[in-house]
Amino acid sequence: MSELERRYRRLLGLYPRDHREDNGEEMLGVLLESAGDRRKPGWRDSADLVRGAVQLHLRRVVAVDGGVDVREVFAVVALLGPIAMLAGATTALHELAWWVRAGALGQMPWTQQVPDAPVWGVWAVVAALSVCRLRRAAAVAAWVGAAGLVVLAFVGPVWWWGPRAGWVLTGVLTAVALTWAAGAERGREQVGTRAVLVLAVTVLATTSLGVLGFGDTVAEWLAPAVAVVGALAACGPRSRTGRRAALVLLLPVMTALLATALTGSIRIPTALEAVVFLALPVVVLLALGAMPRRIRL
Amino acid sequence: MTDGTLREPTFLILTALADRAQHGYGILLDIEKISDGRVTLRAGTLYAALDRLSTAGWVAVDREEVVDGRLRRYYRLTDAGAARLAAEVNRVRAHTRAAETRLRGRLAGGTA
């Protein structure tokens, strides 16, 4: 191996592994053909290779210049979003459990204690319709559920709370996915039926932790950790599409963690709360290529 | 979404592949020729662009050959890529025509 080839190989080593495996030898051939009688890579070639490597790494990590088909992301969301949304009922279920344990279910002021219960009921219907592969009906119900969350967030003062913005976002994006994306069937082709089971178990686990471990610090941290691991396992942690679909499903965790991070450090005016908790996750989704955006090629 | 005007390297790569499939080194040489030596693309830029264009579905691998023990992969323009290039050509042509008309008007009117 010549010194030139050795140096080019070292530069090509900077590229993402999949690109190196697919194109490394081919690029090396092009570089050696272009080199003429040069014995070492020129600085322009070296800088160009380093820049190309950085670009491709950025594409893979944050989809900075595209590279992720949003339709595929939304197909997975169409399949798994309705199930992920069921975890939103955790607080309402905890309240319900408390009144049941107190033996006073009949005296419970429903509209004050669980104003969001009807909305989660709608999402349960969405999940059932989606599992039964009734896409159109599921889409219509999802819009009703999403509208319910928006009403709760902005009209019902009892329910709105910044960390819950994630449920509004995931709800709306699930409705969008069921309406316009390739559909849950395409999502099933990508992640398989096993993903539905994995996510259902995850939702059951996080809901149980939320209901039974309410007030327990370990349970309160374990629930989001289980949600992250479960969503990634269901969507496919090795796939760029899967990681982004998981991110959409995990928006409620994201906003809850954001609220925890901000608590005590910044006092956000109530008027700005919705903007911060709704806009920031959307910016993250856009930056990571999980939402449609215009890209110049 | 992939929209708006094309970057110059993208335009030149699509142009190089418009009438025939070419391998990487062939594309680099052709781009120099197409641009009258004004644009010299390098391998890093070319393969980063090919990666993007393949993902967008505008370029696809046509065939592979082994020449002198090295892999040579030929790329071709897809129908979607050809449509996008044609749209860009029409866009540039319309702008060029407008510019020509106005320049002619300027010369005829003697505007300084």
Short mmCIF file of N, CA, C and O in Angstrom, two decimals, chain A residues 157-268:
data_model
loop_
_atom_site.label_atom_id
_atom_site.label_comp_id
_atom_site.label_asym_id
_atom_site.label_seq_id
_atom_site.Cartn_x
_atom_site.Cartn_y
_atom_site.Cartn_z
N PRO A 157 -58.74 25.54 32.88
CA PRO A 157 -57.59 25.96 33.69
C PRO A 157 -57.12 24.89 34.67
O PRO A 157 -56.01 24.93 35.15
N VAL A 158 -57.98 23.92 34.93
CA VAL A 158 -57.63 22.89 35.92
C VAL A 158 -56.53 21.98 35.38
O VAL A 158 -55.63 21.57 36.10
N TRP A 159 -56.61 21.69 34.08
CA TRP A 159 -55.72 20.65 33.55
C TRP A 159 -54.38 21.20 33.07
O TRP A 159 -53.36 20.56 33.20
N TRP A 160 -54.39 22.41 32.46
CA TRP A 160 -53.17 22.88 31.80
C TRP A 160 -52.01 23.01 32.78
O TRP A 160 -52.11 23.55 33.85
N TRP A 161 -50.92 22.52 32.33
CA TRP A 161 -49.72 22.54 33.13
C TRP A 161 -48.61 22.26 32.13
O TRP A 161 -48.68 21.27 31.39
N GLY A 162 -47.62 23.13 32.04
CA GLY A 162 -46.59 23.05 31.01
C GLY A 162 -46.10 21.66 30.65
O GLY A 162 -46.06 21.28 29.48
N PRO A 163 -45.73 20.84 31.67
CA PRO A 163 -45.21 19.52 31.34
C PRO A 163 -46.17 18.66 30.53
O PRO A 163 -45.75 17.72 29.86
N ARG A 164 -47.46 18.98 30.59
CA ARG A 164 -48.43 18.17 29.85
C ARG A 164 -48.53 18.56 28.38
O ARG A 164 -49.27 17.95 27.62
N ALA A 165 -47.77 19.59 27.98
CA ALA A 165 -47.81 20.03 26.59
C ALA A 165 -47.44 18.88 25.65
O ALA A 165 -47.93 18.81 24.52
N GLY A 166 -46.58 17.98 26.13
CA GLY A 166 -46.16 16.83 25.31
C GLY A 166 -47.34 15.99 24.86
O GLY A 166 -47.34 15.46 23.74
N TRP A 167 -48.36 15.86 25.73
CA TRP A 167 -49.54 15.06 25.34
C TRP A 167 -50.30 15.75 24.22
O TRP A 167 -50.80 15.07 23.32
N VAL A 168 -50.39 17.07 24.30
CA VAL A 168 -51.07 17.81 23.23
C VAL A 168 -50.33 17.59 21.91
O VAL A 168 -50.94 17.27 20.88
N LEU A 169 -48.99 17.73 21.97
CA LEU A 169 -48.20 17.60 20.74
C LEU A 169 -48.27 16.18 20.17
O LEU A 169 -48.51 16.00 18.97
N THR A 170 -48.05 15.18 21.03
CA THR A 170 -48.09 13.81 20.52
C THR A 170 -49.49 13.46 20.01
O THR A 170 -49.63 12.78 18.99
N GLY A 171 -50.51 13.99 20.69
CA GLY A 171 -51.88 13.75 20.24
C GLY A 171 -52.12 14.33 18.86
O GLY A 171 -52.64 13.65 17.96
N VAL A 172 -51.73 15.59 18.67
CA VAL A 172 -51.95 16.24 17.36
C VAL A 172 -51.13 15.52 16.28
O VAL A 172 -51.64 15.23 15.18
N LEU A 173 -49.87 15.18 16.58
CA LEU A 173 -49.03 14.53 15.58
C LEU A 173 -49.54 13.12 15.25
O LEU A 173 -49.42 12.67 14.11
N THR A 174 -50.11 12.45 16.23
CA THR A 174 -50.70 11.13 15.96
C THR A 174 -51.90 11.27 15.04
O THR A 174 -52.07 10.48 14.09
N ALA A 175 -52.72 12.29 15.29
CA ALA A 175 -53.88 12.54 14.42
C ALA A 175 -53.41 12.87 12.99
O ALA A 175 -53.96 12.36 12.01
N VAL A 176 -52.36 13.69 12.90
CA VAL A 176 -51.79 14.02 11.58
C VAL A 176 -51.30 12.75 10.90
O VAL A 176 -51.57 12.51 9.72
N ALA A 177 -50.58 11.91 11.66
CA ALA A 177 -50.01 10.68 11.10
C ALA A 177 -51.11 9.74 10.60
O ALA A 177 -50.99 9.15 9.53
N LEU A 178 -52.19 9.64 11.39
CA LEU A 178 -53.27 8.73 10.98
C LEU A 178 -54.01 9.26 9.76
O LEU A 178 -54.56 8.52 8.97
N THR A 179 -54.00 10.59 9.60
CA THR A 179 -54.77 11.20 8.50
C THR A 179 -53.98 11.25 7.19
O THR A 179 -54.49 10.90 6.14
N TRP A 180 -52.71 11.69 7.27
CA TRP A 180 -51.98 11.97 6.03
C TRP A 180 -50.80 11.06 5.72
O TRP A 180 -50.37 11.00 4.58
N ALA A 181 -50.27 10.38 6.70
CA ALA A 181 -49.04 9.60 6.43
C ALA A 181 -49.39 8.32 5.68
O ALA A 181 -50.55 8.07 5.35
N ALA A 182 -48.35 7.53 5.44
CA ALA A 182 -48.55 6.28 4.69
C ALA A 182 -49.46 5.33 5.44
O ALA A 182 -49.99 4.38 4.85
N GLY A 183 -49.65 5.57 6.73
CA GLY A 183 -50.59 4.76 7.50
C GLY A 183 -49.94 3.71 8.36
O GLY A 183 -48.75 3.38 8.19
N ALA A 184 -50.76 3.22 9.30
CA ALA A 184 -50.25 2.26 10.28
C ALA A 184 -49.75 0.98 9.61
O ALA A 184 -48.82 0.33 10.11
N GLU A 185 -50.35 0.62 8.47
CA GLU A 185 -49.91 -0.61 7.79
C GLU A 185 -48.45 -0.50 7.36
O GLU A 185 -47.67 -1.43 7.49
N ARG A 186 -48.09 0.68 6.85
CA ARG A 186 -46.68 0.91 6.45
C ARG A 186 -45.80 0.89 7.71
O ARG A 186 -44.69 0.36 7.69
N GLY A 187 -46.33 1.45 8.80
CA GLY A 187 -45.60 1.42 10.06
C GLY A 187 -45.38 0.00 10.53
O GLY A 187 -44.29 -0.37 11.00
N ARG A 188 -46.41 -0.84 10.36
CA ARG A 188 -46.31 -2.25 10.77
C ARG A 188 -45.24 -2.96 9.94
O ARG A 188 -44.50 -3.80 10.44
N GLU A 189 -45.17 -2.62 8.66
CA GLU A 189 -44.13 -3.23 7.80
C GLU A 189 -42.74 -2.87 8.31
O GLU A 189 -41.80 -3.65 8.23
N GLN A 190 -42.63 -1.67 8.84
CA GLN A 190 -41.30 -1.21 9.29
C GLN A 190 -40.89 -1.81 10.63
O GLN A 190 -39.75 -2.23 10.79
N VAL A 191 -41.80 -1.78 11.59
CA VAL A 191 -41.39 -2.17 12.95
C VAL A 191 -42.00 -3.50 13.40
O VAL A 191 -41.60 -4.05 14.43
N GLY A 192 -42.96 -4.02 12.66
CA GLY A 192 -43.53 -5.32 12.99
C GLY A 192 -44.59 -5.24 14.09
O GLY A 192 -44.67 -4.26 14.82
N THR A 193 -45.38 -6.32 14.19
CA THR A 193 -46.44 -6.35 15.20
C THR A 193 -45.86 -6.40 16.60
O THR A 193 -46.46 -5.94 17.56
N ARG A 194 -44.65 -6.98 16.70
CA ARG A 194 -43.99 -7.06 18.01
C ARG A 194 -43.88 -5.69 18.67
O ARG A 194 -44.01 -5.55 19.88
N ALA A 195 -43.67 -4.65 17.84
CA ALA A 195 -43.52 -3.29 18.37
C ALA A 195 -44.77 -2.85 19.12
O ALA A 195 -44.68 -2.17 20.15
N VAL A 196 -45.94 -3.26 18.60
CA VAL A 196 -47.21 -2.88 19.24
C VAL A 196 -47.26 -3.51 20.64
O VAL A 196 -47.62 -2.86 21.62
N LEU A 197 -46.84 -4.77 20.72
CA LEU A 197 -46.84 -5.47 22.01
C LEU A 197 -45.84 -4.83 22.97
O LEU A 197 -46.15 -4.61 24.14
N VAL A 198 -44.65 -4.54 22.46
CA VAL A 198 -43.61 -3.92 23.31
C VAL A 198 -44.11 -2.60 23.87
O VAL A 198 -43.98 -2.32 25.08
N LEU A 199 -44.73 -1.80 23.01
CA LEU A 199 -45.20 -0.49 23.48
C LEU A 199 -46.38 -0.64 24.44
O LEU A 199 -46.48 0.11 25.42
N ALA A 200 -47.26 -1.61 24.17
CA ALA A 200 -48.40 -1.82 25.07
C ALA A 200 -47.90 -2.21 26.47
O ALA A 200 -48.41 -1.70 27.48
N VAL A 201 -46.89 -3.08 26.52
CA VAL A 201 -46.32 -3.48 27.82
C VAL A 201 -45.67 -2.27 28.50
O VAL A 201 -45.80 -2.06 29.71
N THR A 202 -45.00 -1.45 27.69
CA THR A 202 -44.35 -0.24 28.23
C THR A 202 -45.38 0.71 28.84
O THR A 202 -45.18 1.24 29.94
N VAL A 203 -46.47 0.91 28.10
CA VAL A 203 -47.53 1.81 28.60
C VAL A 203 -48.11 1.26 29.89
O VAL A 203 -48.33 2.00 30.87
N LEU A 204 -48.32 -0.05 29.92
CA LEU A 204 -48.86 -0.69 31.13
C LEU A 204 -47.90 -0.49 32.31
O LEU A 204 -48.32 -0.15 33.43
N ALA A 205 -46.60 -0.66 32.04
CA ALA A 205 -45.58 -0.53 33.09
C ALA A 205 -45.51 0.91 33.61
O ALA A 205 -45.51 1.15 34.83
N THR A 206 -45.48 1.88 32.68
CA THR A 206 -45.34 3.28 33.12
C THR A 206 -46.61 3.74 33.85
O THR A 206 -46.54 4.46 34.84
N THR A 207 -47.76 3.29 33.35
CA THR A 207 -49.02 3.66 34.00
C THR A 207 -49.07 3.07 35.41
O THR A 207 -49.45 3.74 36.38
N SER A 208 -48.67 1.80 35.54
CA SER A 208 -48.66 1.16 36.86
C SER A 208 -47.71 1.89 37.80
O SER A 208 -48.04 2.12 38.98
N LEU A 209 -46.54 2.27 37.27
CA LEU A 209 -45.58 3.00 38.12
C LEU A 209 -46.18 4.33 38.57
O LEU A 209 -46.00 4.75 39.72
N GLY A 210 -46.87 4.99 37.63
CA GLY A 210 -47.47 6.29 37.95
C GLY A 210 -48.60 6.19 38.95
O GLY A 210 -48.76 7.05 39.82
N VAL A 211 -49.40 5.13 38.83
CA VAL A 211 -50.56 4.97 39.71
C VAL A 211 -50.14 4.44 41.08
O VAL A 211 -50.50 5.01 42.12
N LEU A 212 -49.34 3.36 41.04
CA LEU A 212 -48.99 2.71 42.32
C LEU A 212 -47.82 3.40 43.02
O LEU A 212 -47.68 3.33 44.23
N GLY A 213 -46.95 4.04 42.23
CA GLY A 213 -45.76 4.64 42.85
C GLY A 213 -45.86 6.15 42.98
O GLY A 213 -44.84 6.84 43.05
N PHE A 214 -47.07 6.67 42.97
CA PHE A 214 -47.26 8.12 43.04
C PHE A 214 -46.61 8.68 44.31
O PHE A 214 -46.82 8.16 45.41
N GLY A 215 -45.79 9.69 44.16
CA GLY A 215 -45.14 10.30 45.32
C GLY A 215 -43.81 9.66 45.66
O GLY A 215 -43.02 10.21 46.41
N ASP A 216 -43.53 8.50 45.08
CA ASP A 216 -42.26 7.80 45.34
C ASP A 216 -41.23 8.28 44.31
O ASP A 216 -41.44 8.14 43.09
N THR A 217 -40.11 8.84 44.77
CA THR A 217 -39.14 9.44 43.86
C THR A 217 -38.60 8.42 42.86
O THR A 217 -38.45 8.71 41.67
N VAL A 218 -38.30 7.21 43.37
CA VAL A 218 -37.73 6.18 42.48
C VAL A 218 -38.73 5.86 41.37
O VAL A 218 -38.36 5.82 40.18
N ALA A 219 -39.98 5.64 41.74
CA ALA A 219 -41.00 5.30 40.74
C ALA A 219 -41.20 6.44 39.75
O ALA A 219 -41.38 6.22 38.55
N GLU A 220 -41.12 7.68 40.25
CA GLU A 220 -41.36 8.83 39.38
C GLU A 220 -40.24 9.01 38.35
O GLU A 220 -40.46 9.56 37.28
N TRP A 221 -39.02 8.57 38.69
CA TRP A 221 -37.92 8.63 37.72
C TRP A 221 -37.86 7.37 36.86
O TRP A 221 -37.40 7.40 35.72
N LEU A 222 -38.32 6.26 37.48
CA LEU A 222 -38.29 5.00 36.74
C LEU A 222 -39.29 5.01 35.58
O LEU A 222 -39.01 4.49 34.50
N ALA A 223 -40.44 5.66 35.81
CA ALA A 223 -41.49 5.67 34.77
C ALA A 223 -40.98 6.28 33.45
O ALA A 223 -41.12 5.65 32.40
N PRO A 224 -40.37 7.50 33.48
CA PRO A 224 -39.88 8.03 32.20
C PRO A 224 -38.76 7.18 31.60
O PRO A 224 -38.65 7.06 30.37
N ALA A 225 -37.92 6.59 32.49
CA ALA A 225 -36.83 5.75 31.99
C ALA A 225 -37.40 4.53 31.25
O ALA A 225 -36.94 4.19 30.14
N VAL A 226 -38.44 3.93 31.83
CA VAL A 226 -39.08 2.77 31.18
C VAL A 226 -39.72 3.21 29.87
O VAL A 226 -39.63 2.51 28.85
N ALA A 227 -40.33 4.40 29.89
CA ALA A 227 -40.97 4.92 28.67
C ALA A 227 -39.95 5.09 27.55
O ALA A 227 -40.20 4.70 26.40
N VAL A 228 -38.78 5.64 27.88
CA VAL A 228 -37.74 5.88 26.87
C VAL A 228 -37.25 4.55 26.31
O VAL A 228 -37.20 4.35 25.08
N VAL A 229 -36.92 3.61 27.21
CA VAL A 229 -36.39 2.31 26.76
C VAL A 229 -37.45 1.58 25.93
O VAL A 229 -37.17 1.05 24.84
N GLY A 230 -38.70 1.60 26.41
CA GLY A 230 -39.77 0.89 25.71
C GLY A 230 -40.07 1.49 24.34
O GLY A 230 -40.23 0.76 23.36
N ALA A 231 -40.13 2.82 24.27
CA ALA A 231 -40.44 3.47 22.99
C ALA A 231 -39.33 3.21 21.97
O ALA A 231 -39.59 2.91 20.80
N LEU A 232 -38.07 3.28 22.44
CA LEU A 232 -36.95 3.01 21.53
C LEU A 232 -36.95 1.56 21.08
O LEU A 232 -36.74 1.25 19.91
N ALA A 233 -37.23 0.64 22.03
CA ALA A 233 -37.25 -0.78 21.69
C ALA A 233 -38.36 -1.06 20.68
O ALA A 233 -38.18 -1.85 19.75
N ALA A 234 -39.50 -0.39 20.85
CA ALA A 234 -40.62 -0.62 19.93
C ALA A 234 -40.35 -0.03 18.55
O ALA A 234 -40.61 -0.67 17.53
N CYS A 235 -39.78 1.17 18.51
CA CYS A 235 -39.61 1.86 17.22
C CYS A 235 -38.34 1.43 16.49
O CYS A 235 -38.22 1.66 15.28
N GLY A 236 -37.41 0.85 17.20
CA GLY A 236 -36.16 0.42 16.55
C GLY A 236 -35.04 1.40 16.80
O GLY A 236 -34.95 2.39 16.06
N PRO A 237 -34.22 1.14 17.83
CA PRO A 237 -33.17 2.10 18.18
C PRO A 237 -32.06 2.20 17.13
O PRO A 237 -31.34 3.18 17.09
N ARG A 238 -31.95 1.19 16.27
CA ARG A 238 -30.87 1.22 15.28
C ARG A 238 -31.26 1.96 14.00
O ARG A 238 -30.42 2.22 13.15
N SER A 239 -32.54 2.26 13.87
CA SER A 239 -32.97 2.93 12.64
C SER A 239 -33.18 4.42 12.90
O SER A 239 -33.71 4.81 13.94
N ARG A 240 -32.77 5.23 11.94
CA ARG A 240 -32.91 6.69 12.10
C ARG A 240 -34.39 7.05 12.14
O ARG A 240 -34.81 7.90 12.90
N THR A 241 -35.17 6.37 11.32
CA THR A 241 -36.61 6.60 11.31
C THR A 241 -37.21 6.22 12.67
O THR A 241 -38.01 6.96 13.25
N GLY A 242 -36.78 5.06 13.18
CA GLY A 242 -37.31 4.55 14.45
C GLY A 242 -36.99 5.49 15.60
O GLY A 242 -37.86 5.78 16.43
N ARG A 243 -35.76 6.00 15.63
CA ARG A 243 -35.37 6.90 16.73
C ARG A 243 -36.22 8.17 16.70
O ARG A 243 -36.62 8.69 17.73
N ARG A 244 -36.52 8.65 15.49
CA ARG A 244 -37.31 9.87 15.40
C ARG A 244 -38.78 9.62 15.73
O ARG A 244 -39.43 10.47 16.34
N ALA A 245 -39.27 8.46 15.34
CA ALA A 245 -40.66 8.12 15.73
C ALA A 245 -40.75 8.01 17.25
O ALA A 245 -41.72 8.50 17.86
N ALA A 246 -39.73 7.41 17.86
CA ALA A 246 -39.72 7.28 19.33
C ALA A 246 -39.72 8.67 19.96
O ALA A 246 -40.39 8.90 20.97
N LEU A 247 -39.00 9.59 19.34
CA LEU A 247 -38.94 10.95 19.87
C LEU A 247 -40.34 11.60 19.88
O LEU A 247 -40.71 12.28 20.85
N VAL A 248 -41.10 11.36 18.83
CA VAL A 248 -42.47 11.91 18.77
C VAL A 248 -43.31 11.30 19.89
O VAL A 248 -44.04 12.00 20.59
N LEU A 249 -43.16 9.98 20.09
CA LEU A 249 -43.94 9.31 21.14
C LEU A 249 -43.50 9.77 22.53
O LEU A 249 -44.28 9.71 23.48
N LEU A 250 -42.23 10.21 22.62
CA LEU A 250 -41.69 10.57 23.94
C LEU A 250 -41.79 12.07 24.25
O LEU A 250 -41.21 12.54 25.22
N LEU A 251 -42.53 12.80 23.43
CA LEU A 251 -42.67 14.24 23.69
C LEU A 251 -43.21 14.53 25.10
O LEU A 251 -42.75 15.47 25.75
N PRO A 252 -44.17 13.73 25.59
CA PRO A 252 -44.63 13.98 26.97
C PRO A 252 -43.51 13.84 27.99
O PRO A 252 -43.46 14.60 28.96
N VAL A 253 -42.60 12.88 27.76
CA VAL A 253 -41.46 12.73 28.67
C VAL A 253 -40.54 13.94 28.53
O VAL A 253 -40.04 14.48 29.51
N MET A 254 -40.37 14.37 27.27
CA MET A 254 -39.48 15.52 27.02
C MET A 254 -39.98 16.76 27.76
O MET A 254 -39.21 17.45 28.43
N THR A 255 -41.27 17.04 27.65
CA THR A 255 -41.79 18.26 28.28
C THR A 255 -41.78 18.12 29.82
O THR A 255 -41.55 19.10 30.52
N ALA A 256 -42.00 16.88 30.30
CA ALA A 256 -41.96 16.69 31.75
C ALA A 256 -40.54 16.92 32.27
O ALA A 256 -40.33 17.57 33.31
N LEU A 257 -39.54 16.41 31.54
CA LEU A 257 -38.14 16.60 31.95
C LEU A 257 -37.75 18.07 31.83
O LEU A 257 -37.01 18.59 32.67
N LEU A 258 -38.25 18.71 30.78
CA LEU A 258 -37.97 20.14 30.59
C LEU A 258 -38.49 20.93 31.79
O LEU A 258 -37.80 21.82 32.32
N ALA A 259 -39.70 20.58 32.22
CA ALA A 259 -40.29 21.27 33.37
C ALA A 259 -39.45 21.04 34.63
O ALA A 259 -39.20 21.97 35.41
N THR A 260 -38.97 19.79 34.79
CA THR A 260 -38.13 19.48 35.96
C THR A 260 -36.84 20.29 35.92
O THR A 260 -36.38 20.81 36.93
N ALA A 261 -36.27 20.38 34.70
CA ALA A 261 -35.01 21.12 34.56
C ALA A 261 -35.20 22.60 34.84
O ALA A 261 -34.31 23.27 35.39
N LEU A 262 -36.36 23.12 34.43
CA LEU A 262 -36.58 24.56 34.58
C LEU A 262 -37.04 24.94 35.99
O LEU A 262 -36.81 26.05 36.44
N THR A 263 -37.67 23.98 36.67
CA THR A 263 -38.19 24.28 38.00
C THR A 263 -37.07 24.75 38.92
O THR A 263 -36.05 24.09 39.06
N GLY A 264 -37.29 25.86 39.51
CA GLY A 264 -36.29 26.36 40.46
C GLY A 264 -35.21 27.19 39.82
O GLY A 264 -34.56 27.99 40.48
N SER A 265 -35.00 27.03 38.51
CA SER A 265 -33.94 27.81 37.88
C SER A 265 -34.52 29.04 37.17
O SER A 265 -33.98 30.12 37.24
N ILE A 266 -35.62 28.83 36.45
CA ILE A 266 -36.24 29.95 35.73
C ILE A 266 -37.71 30.02 36.07
O ILE A 266 -38.38 28.98 36.12
N ARG A 267 -38.19 31.22 36.29
CA ARG A 267 -39.62 31.37 36.51
C ARG A 267 -40.24 31.83 35.19
O ARG A 267 -40.00 32.94 34.72
N ILE A 268 -40.99 30.92 34.57
CA ILE A 268 -41.58 31.26 33.27
C ILE A 268 -42.95 31.88 33.50
O ILE A 268 -43.80 31.29 34.17
#
